[in-house]
PDB file of N, CA and C in Angstrom:
ATOM      1  N   LEU A  19     118.685  84.476  81.692  1.00  0.00           N
ATOM      2  CA  LEU A  19     118.024  83.358  82.254  1.00  0.00           C
ATOM      3  C   LEU A  19     117.395  82.596  81.314  1.00  0.00           C
ATOM      4  N   ALA A  20     117.004  83.029  80.348  1.00  0.00           N
ATOM      5  CA  ALA A  20     116.389  82.117  79.285  1.00  0.00           C
ATOM      6  C   ALA A  20     117.242  80.872  78.766  1.00  0.00           C
ATOM      7  N   GLU A  21     118.548  81.292  78.697  1.00  0.00           N
ATOM      8  CA  GLU A  21     119.405  80.308  78.206  1.00  0.00           C
ATOM      9  C   GLU A  21     119.612  79.195  79.519  1.00  0.00           C
ATOM     10  N   VAL A  22     119.767  79.665  80.770  1.00  0.00           N
ATOM     11  CA  VAL A  22     119.954  78.882  81.744  1.00  0.00           C
ATOM     12  C   VAL A  22     118.596  77.774  81.930  1.00  0.00           C
ATOM     13  N   ALA A  23     117.501  78.456  81.675  1.00  0.00           N
ATOM     14  CA  ALA A  23     116.141  77.649  81.647  1.00  0.00           C
ATOM     15  C   ALA A  23     116.069  76.592  80.551  1.00  0.00           C
ATOM     16  N   GLU A  24     116.592  77.054  79.466  1.00  0.00           N
ATOM     17  CA  GLU A  24     116.619  75.958  78.384  1.00  0.00           C
ATOM     18  C   GLU A  24     117.495  75.008  78.614  1.00  0.00           C
ATOM     19  N   ALA A  25     118.533  75.253  79.124  1.00  0.00           N
ATOM     20  CA  ALA A  25     119.634  74.141  79.546  1.00  0.00           C
ATOM     21  C   ALA A  25     119.208  73.308  80.517  1.00  0.00           C
ATOM     22  N   MET A  26     118.186  73.704  81.436  1.00  0.00           N
ATOM     23  CA  MET A  26     117.764  73.006  82.580  1.00  0.00           C
ATOM     24  C   MET A  26     116.399  72.464  82.202  1.00  0.00           C
ATOM     25  N   GLY A  27     115.954  72.471  80.826  1.00  0.00           N
ATOM     26  CA  GLY A  27     114.846  72.093  80.454  1.00  0.00           C
ATOM     27  C   GLY A  27     113.518  72.415  81.172  1.00  0.00           C
ATOM     28  N   LEU A  28     113.338  73.767  81.634  1.00  0.00           N
ATOM     29  CA  LEU A  28     112.410  74.343  82.270  1.00  0.00           C
ATOM     30  C   LEU A  28     111.368  74.632  81.077  1.00  0.00           C
ATOM     31  N   ASP A  29     109.984  74.973  81.393  1.00  0.00           N
ATOM     32  CA  ASP A  29     109.122  75.146  80.703  1.00  0.00           C
ATOM     33  C   ASP A  29     108.876  76.695  81.022  1.00  0.00           C
ATOM     34  N   THR A  30     109.213  77.249  79.877  1.00  0.00           N
ATOM     35  CA  THR A  30     109.320  78.673  79.525  1.00  0.00           C
ATOM     36  C   THR A  30     108.043  79.325  79.164  1.00  0.00           C
ATOM     37  N   SER A  31     107.006  78.308  78.882  1.00  0.00           N
ATOM     38  CA  SER A  31     105.986  79.048  78.250  1.00  0.00           C
ATOM     39  C   SER A  31     104.735  79.871  79.027  1.00  0.00           C
ATOM     40  N   SER A  32     105.353  80.053  80.149  1.00  0.00           N
ATOM     41  CA  SER A  32     104.455  80.854  81.092  1.00  0.00           C
ATOM     42  C   SER A  32     105.161  81.339  82.324  1.00  0.00           C
ATOM     43  N   ASP A  33     104.949  82.640  82.593  1.00  0.00           N
ATOM     44  CA  ASP A  33     105.332  83.138  83.951  1.00  0.00           C
ATOM     45  C   ASP A  33     105.116  82.285  85.103  1.00  0.00           C
ATOM     46  N   ARG A  34     103.871  81.650  84.954  1.00  0.00           N
ATOM     47  CA  ARG A  34     103.244  80.757  86.023  1.00  0.00           C
ATOM     48  C   ARG A  34     104.127  79.674  86.217  1.00  0.00           C
ATOM     49  N   THR A  35     105.219  79.233  85.440  1.00  0.00           N
ATOM     50  CA  THR A  35     105.830  78.083  85.782  1.00  0.00           C
ATOM     51  C   THR A  35     107.149  78.444  86.767  1.00  0.00           C
ATOM     52  N   LEU A  36     107.189  79.852  86.948  1.00  0.00           N
ATOM     53  CA  LEU A  36     108.189  80.346  87.773  1.00  0.00           C
ATOM     54  C   LEU A  36     109.750  79.945  87.193  1.00  0.00           C
ATOM     55  N   TRP A  37     109.881  79.971  85.909  1.00  0.00           N
ATOM     56  CA  TRP A  37     111.092  79.505  85.301  1.00  0.00           C
ATOM     57  C   TRP A  37     112.061  80.484  85.736  1.00  0.00           C
ATOM     58  N   ARG A  38     111.855  81.891  85.567  1.00  0.00           N
ATOM     59  CA  ARG A  38     112.965  82.757  85.759  1.00  0.00           C
ATOM     60  C   ARG A  38     113.509  82.681  87.121  1.00  0.00           C
ATOM     61  N   ASP A  39     112.698  82.322  88.283  1.00  0.00           N
ATOM     62  CA  ASP A  39     113.054  82.225  89.671  1.00  0.00           C
ATOM     63  C   ASP A  39     113.925  80.968  89.751  1.00  0.00           C
ATOM     64  N   ARG A  40     113.556  79.962  89.261  1.00  0.00           N
ATOM     65  CA  ARG A  40     114.299  78.612  89.362  1.00  0.00           C
ATOM     66  C   ARG A  40     115.543  78.975  88.805  1.00  0.00           C
ATOM     67  N   ALA A  41     115.671  79.239  87.488  1.00  0.00           N
ATOM     68  CA  ALA A  41     116.904  79.458  86.818  1.00  0.00           C
ATOM     69  C   ALA A  41     117.756  80.374  87.599  1.00  0.00           C
ATOM     70  N   ALA A  42     117.335  81.556  88.041  1.00  0.00           N
ATOM     71  CA  ALA A  42     118.175  82.484  88.898  1.00  0.00           C
ATOM     72  C   ALA A  42     118.660  81.828  90.070  1.00  0.00           C
ATOM     73  N   ILE A  43     118.058  80.872  90.601  1.00  0.00           N
ATOM     74  CA  ILE A  43     118.235  80.396  91.849  1.00  0.00           C
ATOM     75  C   ILE A  43     119.467  79.404  91.551  1.00  0.00           C
ATOM     76  N   GLU A  44     119.325  78.680  90.510  1.00  0.00           N
ATOM     77  CA  GLU A  44     120.349  77.646  89.934  1.00  0.00           C
ATOM     78  C   GLU A  44     121.761  78.378  89.621  1.00  0.00           C
ATOM     79  N   LEU A  45     121.360  79.359  88.896  1.00  0.00           N
ATOM     80  CA  LEU A  45     122.699  80.034  88.398  1.00  0.00           C
ATOM     81  C   LEU A  45     123.504  80.719  89.702  1.00  0.00           C
ATOM     82  N   THR A  46     122.730  81.137  90.745  1.00  0.00           N
ATOM     83  CA  THR A  46     123.432  81.593  91.647  1.00  0.00           C
ATOM     84  C   THR A  46     124.118  80.566  92.592  1.00  0.00           C
ATOM     85  N   ALA A  47     123.526  79.585  92.541  1.00  0.00           N
ATOM     86  CA  ALA A  47     124.088  78.206  93.281  1.00  0.00           C
ATOM     87  C   ALA A  47     125.383  77.685  92.578  1.00  0.00           C
ATOM     88  N   ALA A  48     125.354  77.780  91.234  1.00  0.00           N
ATOM     89  CA  ALA A  48     126.550  77.270  90.426  1.00  0.00           C
ATOM     90  C   ALA A  48     127.437  78.327  90.493  1.00  0.00           C
ATOM     91  N   VAL A  49     127.342  79.688  90.533  1.00  0.00           N
ATOM     92  CA  VAL A  49     128.384  80.557  90.942  1.00  0.00           C
ATOM     93  C   VAL A  49     129.099  80.331  92.238  1.00  0.00           C
ATOM     94  N   GLN A  50     128.246  80.364  93.089  1.00  0.00           N
ATOM     95  CA  GLN A  50     128.765  79.968  94.540  1.00  0.00           C
ATOM     96  C   GLN A  50     129.429  78.621  94.559  1.00  0.00           C
ATOM     97  N   HIS A  51     129.023  77.527  94.131  1.00  0.00           N
ATOM     98  CA  HIS A  51     129.871  76.499  93.814  1.00  0.00           C
ATOM     99  C   HIS A  51     131.108  76.739  93.110  1.00  0.00           C
ATOM    100  N   SER A  52     131.075  77.474  92.076  1.00  0.00           N
ATOM    101  CA  SER A  52     132.574  77.596  91.447  1.00  0.00           C
ATOM    102  C   SER A  52     133.335  78.242  92.422  1.00  0.00           C
ATOM    103  N   PHE A  53     133.005  79.313  93.116  1.00  0.00           N
ATOM    104  CA  PHE A  53     133.651  79.968  93.857  1.00  0.00           C
ATOM    105  C   PHE A  53     134.479  79.217  95.018  1.00  0.00           C
ATOM    106  N   ASP A  54     133.384  78.270  95.749  1.00  0.00           N
ATOM    107  CA  ASP A  54     133.850  77.402  96.841  1.00  0.00           C
ATOM    108  C   ASP A  54     134.975  76.360  96.133  1.00  0.00           C
ATOM    109  N   GLU A  55     134.665  75.993  94.781  1.00  0.00           N
ATOM    110  CA  GLU A  55     135.802  74.950  94.415  1.00  0.00           C
ATOM    111  C   GLU A  55     137.191  75.626  93.970  1.00  0.00           C
ATOM    112  N   ALA A  56     137.174  76.944  93.783  1.00  0.00           N
ATOM    113  CA  ALA A  56     138.165  77.736  93.663  1.00  0.00           C
ATOM    114  C   ALA A  56     138.789  78.137  94.966  1.00  0.00           C
ATOM    115  N   GLY A  57     138.138  77.783  95.922  1.00  0.00           N
ATOM    116  CA  GLY A  57     138.710  78.271  97.301  1.00  0.00           C
ATOM    117  C   GLY A  57     138.702  79.622  97.602  1.00  0.00           C
ATOM    118  N   VAL A  58     137.873  80.303  96.827  1.00  0.00           N
ATOM    119  CA  VAL A  58     137.574  81.886  96.973  1.00  0.00           C
ATOM    120  C   VAL A  58     136.193  82.238  97.764  1.00  0.00           C
ATOM    121  N   SER A  59     136.236  83.031  98.830  1.00  0.00           N
ATOM    122  CA  SER A  59     135.085  83.144  99.598  1.00  0.00           C
ATOM    123  C   SER A  59     134.092  84.169  98.722  1.00  0.00           C
ATOM    124  N   LEU A  60     132.890  83.622  99.133  1.00  0.00           N
ATOM    125  CA  LEU A  60     131.814  84.613  98.312  1.00  0.00           C
ATOM    126  C   LEU A  60     130.492  84.588  99.309  1.00  0.00           C
ATOM    127  N   ALA A  61     130.265  85.747  99.784  1.00  0.00           N
ATOM    128  CA  ALA A  61     129.132  85.902 100.774  1.00  0.00           C
ATOM    129  C   ALA A  61     127.972  85.574  99.851  1.00  0.00           C
ATOM    130  N   ASP A  62     126.962  85.056 100.826  1.00  0.00           N
ATOM    131  CA  ASP A  62     125.549  84.773 100.350  1.00  0.00           C
ATOM    132  C   ASP A  62     124.676  85.691 101.076  1.00  0.00           C
ATOM    133  N   HIS A  63     123.433  86.062 100.451  1.00  0.00           N
ATOM    134  CA  HIS A  63     122.443  86.839 100.743  1.00  0.00           C
ATOM    135  C   HIS A  63     121.894  86.561 102.305  1.00  0.00           C
ATOM    136  N   HIS A  64     122.046  85.562 102.541  1.00  0.00           N
ATOM    137  CA  HIS A  64     121.238  84.964 104.023  1.00  0.00           C
ATOM    138  C   HIS A  64     122.319  85.537 105.102  1.00  0.00           C
ATOM    139  N   GLY A  65     123.539  85.039 104.943  1.00  0.00           N
ATOM    140  CA  GLY A  65     124.569  85.494 105.742  1.00  0.00           C
ATOM    141  C   GLY A  65     124.676  87.117 105.849  1.00  0.00           C
ATOM    142  N   GLU A  66     124.858  87.716 104.679  1.00  0.00           N
ATOM    143  CA  GLU A  66     124.936  89.112 104.704  1.00  0.00           C
ATOM    144  C   GLU A  66     123.724  89.802 105.521  1.00  0.00           C
ATOM    145  N   SER A  67     122.571  89.319 105.241  1.00  0.00           N
ATOM    146  CA  SER A  67     121.360  89.933 105.761  1.00  0.00           C
ATOM    147  C   SER A  67     121.516  89.810 107.332  1.00  0.00           C
ATOM    148  N   ARG A  68     122.061  88.855 107.799  1.00  0.00           N
ATOM    149  CA  ARG A  68     122.341  88.753 109.257  1.00  0.00           C
ATOM    150  C   ARG A  68     123.169  89.573 109.908  1.00  0.00           C
ATOM    151  N   ARG A  69     124.345  89.485 108.951  1.00  0.00           N
ATOM    152  CA  ARG A  69     125.385  90.535 109.464  1.00  0.00           C
ATOM    153  C   ARG A  69     125.137  91.829 109.376  1.00  0.00           C
ATOM    154  N   PHE A  70     124.321  92.342 108.401  1.00  0.00           N
ATOM    155  CA  PHE A  70     123.845  93.557 108.434  1.00  0.00           C
ATOM    156  C   PHE A  70     123.002  94.113 109.523  1.00  0.00           C
ATOM    157  N   LEU A  71     122.002  93.096 109.941  1.00  0.00           N
ATOM    158  CA  LEU A  71     121.176  93.591 111.259  1.00  0.00           C
ATOM    159  C   LEU A  71     122.130  93.439 112.369  1.00  0.00           C
ATOM    160  N   ARG A  72     122.971  92.671 112.662  1.00  0.00           N
ATOM    161  CA  ARG A  72     124.037  92.788 113.690  1.00  0.00           C
ATOM    162  C   ARG A  72     124.588  94.305 113.708  1.00  0.00           C
ATOM    163  N   PHE A  73     124.913  94.749 112.479  1.00  0.00           N
ATOM    164  CA  PHE A  73     125.501  96.333 112.328  1.00  0.00           C
ATOM    165  C   PHE A  73     124.695  97.026 112.870  1.00  0.00           C
ATOM    166  N   VAL A  74     123.237  96.981 112.572  1.00  0.00           N
ATOM    167  CA  VAL A  74     122.123  97.867 112.785  1.00  0.00           C
ATOM    168  C   VAL A  74     121.989  97.971 114.133  1.00  0.00           C
ATOM    169  N   GLU A  75     121.972  96.621 114.881  1.00  0.00           N
ATOM    170  CA  GLU A  75     121.902  96.594 116.387  1.00  0.00           C
ATOM    171  C   GLU A  75     122.984  97.502 117.161  1.00  0.00           C
ATOM    172  N   LYS A  76     124.238  97.164 116.628  1.00  0.00           N
ATOM    173  CA  LYS A  76     125.332  97.747 117.490  1.00  0.00           C
ATOM    174  C   LYS A  76     125.367  99.467 117.084  1.00  0.00           C
ATOM    175  N   GLU A  77     124.907  99.695 115.966  1.00  0.00           N
ATOM    176  CA  GLU A  77     124.643 101.242 115.877  1.00  0.00           C
ATOM    177  C   GLU A  77     123.648 101.851 116.836  1.00  0.00           C
ATOM    178  N   GLN A  78     122.338 101.041 116.768  1.00  0.00           N
ATOM    179  CA  GLN A  78     121.412 101.538 117.684  1.00  0.00           C
ATOM    180  C   GLN A  78     121.869 101.552 119.177  1.00  0.00           C
ATOM    181  N   ALA A  79     122.457 100.673 119.656  1.00  0.00           N
ATOM    182  CA  ALA A  79     123.185 100.520 121.060  1.00  0.00           C
ATOM    183  C   ALA A  79     123.986 101.814 121.405  1.00  0.00           C
ATOM    184  N   ALA A  80     124.594 102.078 120.144  1.00  0.00           N
ATOM    185  CA  ALA A  80     125.603 103.199 120.401  1.00  0.00           C
ATOM    186  C   ALA A  80     124.851 104.716 120.201  1.00  0.00           C
ATOM    187  N   GLY A  81     123.522 104.545 120.192  1.00  0.00           N
ATOM    188  CA  GLY A  81     122.792 105.830 120.114  1.00  0.00           C
ATOM    189  C   GLY A  81     122.838 106.596 118.742  1.00  0.00           C
ATOM    190  N   ARG A  82     123.101 105.651 117.521  1.00  0.00           N
ATOM    191  CA  ARG A  82     123.072 106.046 116.429  1.00  0.00           C
ATOM    192  C   ARG A  82     121.927 105.395 115.409  1.00  0.00           C
ATOM    193  N   HIS A  83     121.365 106.059 114.591  1.00  0.00           N
ATOM    194  CA  HIS A  83     120.345 105.291 113.770  1.00  0.00           C
ATOM    195  C   HIS A  83     120.957 105.093 112.426  1.00  0.00           C
ATOM    196  N   CYS A  84     120.501 104.143 111.591  1.00  0.00           N
ATOM    197  CA  CYS A  84     121.087 103.478 110.517  1.00  0.00           C
ATOM    198  C   CYS A  84     119.946 103.985 109.209  1.00  0.00           C
ATOM    199  N   PRO A  85     120.114 104.984 108.633  1.00  0.00           N
ATOM    200  CA  PRO A  85     119.260 105.245 107.491  1.00  0.00           C
ATOM    201  C   PRO A  85     119.742 104.381 106.493  1.00  0.00           C
ATOM    202  N   VAL A  86     118.668 103.569 105.765  1.00  0.00           N
ATOM    203  CA  VAL A  86     118.905 102.704 104.740  1.00  0.00           C
ATOM    204  C   VAL A  86     117.962 102.745 103.480  1.00  0.00           C
ATOM    205  N   ASP A  87     118.302 102.483 102.538  1.00  0.00           N
ATOM    206  CA  ASP A  87     117.339 102.533 101.243  1.00  0.00           C
ATOM    207  C   ASP A  87     116.956 101.126 101.387  1.00  0.00           C
ATOM    208  N   TRP A  88     115.768 100.671 101.641  1.00  0.00           N
ATOM    209  CA  TRP A  88     115.364  99.200 101.709  1.00  0.00           C
ATOM    210  C   TRP A  88     115.683  98.177 100.550  1.00  0.00           C
ATOM    211  N   SER A  89     115.463  98.962  99.307  1.00  0.00           N
ATOM    212  CA  SER A  89     115.863  98.259  98.010  1.00  0.00           C
ATOM    213  C   SER A  89     117.340  97.985  97.887  1.00  0.00           C
ATOM    214  N   TRP A  90     118.124  98.518  98.584  1.00  0.00           N
ATOM    215  CA  TRP A  90     119.417  98.330  98.347  1.00  0.00           C
ATOM    216  C   TRP A  90     119.982  96.941  99.516  1.00  0.00           C
ATOM    217  N   ILE A  91     119.116  96.940 100.406  1.00  0.00           N
ATOM    218  CA  ILE A  91     119.426  95.911 101.484  1.00  0.00           C
ATOM    219  C   ILE A  91     118.857  94.533 101.301  1.00  0.00           C
ATOM    220  N   VAL A  92     117.730  94.626 100.763  1.00  0.00           N
ATOM    221  CA  VAL A  92     116.766  93.527 100.529  1.00  0.00           C
ATOM    222  C   VAL A  92     117.341  92.668  99.343  1.00  0.00           C
ATOM    223  N   PRO A  93     117.810  91.478  99.397  1.00  0.00           N
ATOM    224  CA  PRO A  93     118.289  90.743  98.277  1.00  0.00           C
ATOM    225  C   PRO A  93     117.456  90.516  97.122  1.00  0.00           C
ATOM    226  N   PRO A  94     117.742  90.586  95.794  1.00  0.00           N
ATOM    227  CA  PRO A  94     116.703  90.135  94.625  1.00  0.00           C
ATOM    228  C   PRO A  94     116.185  88.873  94.652  1.00  0.00           C
ATOM    229  N   ILE A  95     117.026  87.845  95.269  1.00  0.00           N
ATOM    230  CA  ILE A  95     116.611  86.523  95.402  1.00  0.00           C
ATOM    231  C   ILE A  95     116.189  86.094  96.807  1.00  0.00           C
ATOM    232  N   SER A  96     114.957  85.566  96.933  1.00  0.00           N
ATOM    233  CA  SER A  96     114.401  85.065  98.187  1.00  0.00           C
ATOM    234  C   SER A  96     114.479  86.215  99.394  1.00  0.00           C
ATOM    235  N   GLY A  97     114.140  87.569  98.853  1.00  0.00           N
ATOM    236  CA  GLY A  97     114.290  88.522  99.689  1.00  0.00           C
ATOM    237  C   GLY A  97     113.409  88.276 101.014  1.00  0.00           C
ATOM    238  N   GLY A  98     112.207  87.860 100.666  1.00  0.00           N
ATOM    239  CA  GLY A  98     111.299  87.577 101.917  1.00  0.00           C
ATOM    240  C   GLY A  98     111.724  86.642 102.945  1.00  0.00           C
ATOM    241  N   LEU A  99     112.670  85.882 102.395  1.00  0.00           N
ATOM    242  CA  LEU A  99     113.278  84.664 103.511  1.00  0.00           C
ATOM    243  C   LEU A  99     114.210  85.356 104.376  1.00  0.00           C
ATOM    244  N   THR A 100     114.681  86.402 103.962  1.00  0.00           N
ATOM    245  CA  THR A 100     115.884  86.933 104.819  1.00  0.00           C
ATOM    246  C   THR A 100     115.330  87.929 105.934  1.00  0.00           C
ATOM    247  N   PRO A 101     115.941  88.086 107.220  1.00  0.00           N
ATOM    248  CA  PRO A 101     115.516  89.069 108.016  1.00  0.00           C
ATOM    249  C   PRO A 101     115.531  90.390 107.825  1.00  0.00           C
ATOM    250  N   VAL A 102     116.208  90.894 106.966  1.00  0.00           N
ATOM    251  CA  VAL A 102     116.135  92.367 106.601  1.00  0.00           C
ATOM    252  C   VAL A 102     114.938  92.672 105.830  1.00  0.00           C
ATOM    253  N   PHE A 103     114.178  91.827 105.502  1.00  0.00           N
ATOM    254  CA  PHE A 103     112.868  92.104 104.568  1.00  0.00           C
ATOM    255  C   PHE A 103     111.884  92.364 105.465  1.00  0.00           C
ATOM    256  N   HIS A 104     111.765  91.919 106.672  1.00  0.00           N
ATOM    257  CA  HIS A 104     110.616  92.143 107.712  1.00  0.00           C
ATOM    258  C   HIS A 104     110.955  93.185 108.883  1.00  0.00           C
ATOM    259  N   ARG A 105     111.368  94.404 108.341  1.00  0.00           N
ATOM    260  CA  ARG A 105     111.364  95.563 109.103  1.00  0.00           C
ATOM    261  C   ARG A 105     111.623  96.802 108.497  1.00  0.00           C
ATOM    262  N   TYR A 106     111.241  97.756 109.094  1.00  0.00           N
ATOM    263  CA  TYR A 106     111.384  98.990 108.465  1.00  0.00           C
ATOM    264  C   TYR A 106     112.720  99.835 108.861  1.00  0.00           C
ATOM    265  N   TYR A 107     113.229 100.747 107.843  1.00  0.00           N
ATOM    266  CA  TYR A 107     114.186 101.300 108.078  1.00  0.00           C
ATOM    267  C   TYR A 107     114.213 102.840 107.991  1.00  0.00           C
ATOM    268  N   ASP A 108     115.027 103.679 108.576  1.00  0.00           N
ATOM    269  CA  ASP A 108     114.746 105.161 108.407  1.00  0.00           C
ATOM    270  C   ASP A 108     115.346 105.285 106.939  1.00  0.00           C
ATOM    271  N   GLU A 109     114.671 106.272 106.447  1.00  0.00           N
ATOM    272  CA  GLU A 109     114.992 106.565 104.882  1.00  0.00           C
ATOM    273  C   GLU A 109     115.987 107.499 104.993  1.00  0.00           C
ATOM    274  N   PRO A 110     117.086 107.293 104.031  1.00  0.00           N
ATOM    275  CA  PRO A 110     118.239 108.182 104.181  1.00  0.00           C
ATOM    276  C   PRO A 110     117.836 109.686 103.708  1.00  0.00           C
ATOM    277  N   THR A 111     118.259 110.700 104.188  1.00  0.00           N
ATOM    278  CA  THR A 111     117.805 112.045 104.090  1.00  0.00           C
ATOM    279  C   THR A 111     118.843 112.876 103.507  1.00  0.00           C
ATOM    280  N   ASP A 112     120.306 112.425 103.382  1.00  0.00           N
ATOM    281  CA  ASP A 112     121.275 112.977 102.718  1.00  0.00           C
ATOM    282  C   ASP A 112     121.795 111.936 101.809  1.00  0.00           C
ATOM    283  N   THR A 113     121.400 112.288 100.462  1.00  0.00           N
ATOM    284  CA  THR A 113     121.806 111.406  99.441  1.00  0.00           C
ATOM    285  C   THR A 113     123.023 111.892  98.713  1.00  0.00           C
ATOM    286  N   GLY A 114     123.482 112.810  98.973  1.00  0.00           N
ATOM    287  CA  GLY A 114     124.876 113.467  98.257  1.00  0.00           C
ATOM    288  C   GLY A 114     125.912 112.565  98.722  1.00  0.00           C
ATOM    289  N   PRO A 115     127.225 112.985  97.985  1.00  0.00           N
ATOM    290  CA  PRO A 115     128.488 112.383  98.583  1.00  0.00           C
ATOM    291  C   PRO A 115     128.552 112.448 100.167  1.00  0.00           C
ATOM    292  N   MET A 116     129.219 111.609 100.826  1.00  0.00           N
ATOM    293  CA  MET A 116     129.254 111.604 102.034  1.00  0.00           C
ATOM    294  C   MET A 116     130.599 111.884 102.520  1.00  0.00           C
ATOM    295  N   PHE A 117     131.393 112.785 101.826  1.00  0.00           N
ATOM    296  CA  PHE A 117     132.765 113.100 102.120  1.00  0.00           C
ATOM    297  C   PHE A 117     132.723 114.182 103.218  1.00  0.00           C
ATOM    298  N   ARG A 118     133.509 114.019 104.323  1.00  0.00           N
ATOM    299  CA  ARG A 118     133.474 115.086 105.437  1.00  0.00           C
ATOM    300  C   ARG A 118     134.891 114.736 105.926  1.00  0.00           C
ATOM    301  N   LEU A 119     135.432 116.250 106.039  1.00  0.00           N
ATOM    302  CA  LEU A 119     136.848 116.307 106.455  1.00  0.00           C
ATOM    303  C   LEU A 119     136.704 116.820 107.746  1.00  0.00           C
ATOM    304  N   ASP A 120     137.308 115.847 108.617  1.00  0.00           N
ATOM    305  CA  ASP A 120     137.345 116.295 110.183  1.00  0.00           C
ATOM    306  C   ASP A 120     138.224 117.523 110.380  1.00  0.00           C
ATOM    307  N   ASP A 121     138.202 118.085 111.556  1.00  0.00           N
ATOM    308  CA  ASP A 121     139.018 119.176 112.020  1.00  0.00           C
ATOM    309  C   ASP A 121     140.428 118.990 112.090  1.00  0.00           C
ATOM    310  N   GLN A 122     140.899 117.786 112.514  1.00  0.00           N
ATOM    311  CA  GLN A 122     142.217 117.437 112.465  1.00  0.00           C
ATOM    312  C   GLN A 122     142.855 117.362 111.189  1.00  0.00           C
ATOM    313  N   ALA A 123     142.368 116.742 110.161  1.00  0.00           N
ATOM    314  CA  ALA A 123     142.612 116.754 108.895  1.00  0.00           C
ATOM    315  C   ALA A 123     142.676 117.901 108.335  1.00  0.00           C
ATOM    316  N   ALA A 124     141.803 118.873 108.535  1.00  0.00           N
ATOM    317  CA  ALA A 124     141.805 120.184 107.762  1.00  0.00           C
ATOM    318  C   ALA A 124     142.881 120.985 108.359  1.00  0.00           C
ATOM    319  N   ALA A 125     143.356 120.821 109.730  1.00  0.00           N
ATOM    320  CA  ALA A 125     144.325 121.487 110.176  1.00  0.00           C
ATOM    321  C   ALA A 125     145.713 120.991 109.617  1.00  0.00           C
ATOM    322  N   ARG A 126     145.811 119.676 109.535  1.00  0.00           N
ATOM    323  CA  ARG A 126     146.938 119.229 108.819  1.00  0.00           C
ATOM    324  C   ARG A 126     147.248 119.721 107.598  1.00  0.00           C
ATOM    325  N   GLY A 127     146.032 119.888 106.796  1.00  0.00           N
ATOM    326  CA  GLY A 127     146.119 120.479 105.372  1.00  0.00           C
ATOM    327  C   GLY A 127     146.355 121.813 105.345  1.00  0.00           C
ATOM    328  N   GLN A 128     146.848 122.488 106.526  1.00  0.00           N
ATOM    329  CA  GLN A 128     147.025 124.003 106.349  1.00  0.00           C
ATOM    330  C   GLN A 128     148.475 124.341 105.912  1.00  0.00           C
ATOM    331  N   GLY A 129     149.226 123.496 105.917  1.00  0.00           N
ATOM    332  CA  GLY A 129     150.591 123.563 105.508  1.00  0.00           C
ATOM    333  C   GLY A 129     151.570 122.840 106.776  1.00  0.00           C
ATOM    334  N   CYS A 130     152.809 123.014 106.473  1.00  0.00           N
ATOM    335  CA  CYS A 130     153.918 122.533 107.483  1.00  0.00           C
ATOM    336  C   CYS A 130     153.515 123.395 108.743  1.00  0.00           C
ATOM    337  N   PRO A 131     153.588 122.738 109.937  1.00  0.00           N
ATOM    338  CA  PRO A 131     153.650 123.603 111.205  1.00  0.00           C
ATOM    339  C   PRO A 131     155.169 124.338 111.735  1.00  0.00           C
ATOM    340  N   ILE A 132     156.131 123.801 110.936  1.00  0.00           N
ATOM    341  CA  ILE A 132     157.418 124.222 111.531  1.00  0.00           C
ATOM    342  C   ILE A 132     157.795 125.457 110.714  1.00  0.00           C
TER     343      ILE A 132
END
C-alpha cells in the first residue's frame, strides 16, 4: 500500500491521514476496473454481502441455521457499510473437515451388486 500511496501523492506521515485506507480503496477499484475492461466478472463485497444474506434467509426459511465465522463474512474494506456487518451469527461448532458420506454413496462403495 505504501507504493500505491506514494504514486497517489498521499501524505503517509501519520496514520491519521488514513492513507492506507485510501490506497486500499483505489487499488481495489483499479483491480475491478481492469477486470471490467477485460470482460471478466469479478464480484464486489457489497453485492456478495447482499447475496450471502439472501442465502442465510433461505436457510432459515428451510429451518436450518447458518453458523458463520463473522471475520470470514465481513469484508476487510468498508465492512461497516455492508449489511453483513450489522448482525450476529451462530458460531460454528464443528470446525473440522466437513466431509460426510451419505448412505447411498456408502452402499455403492461396497462393490458391484451383480
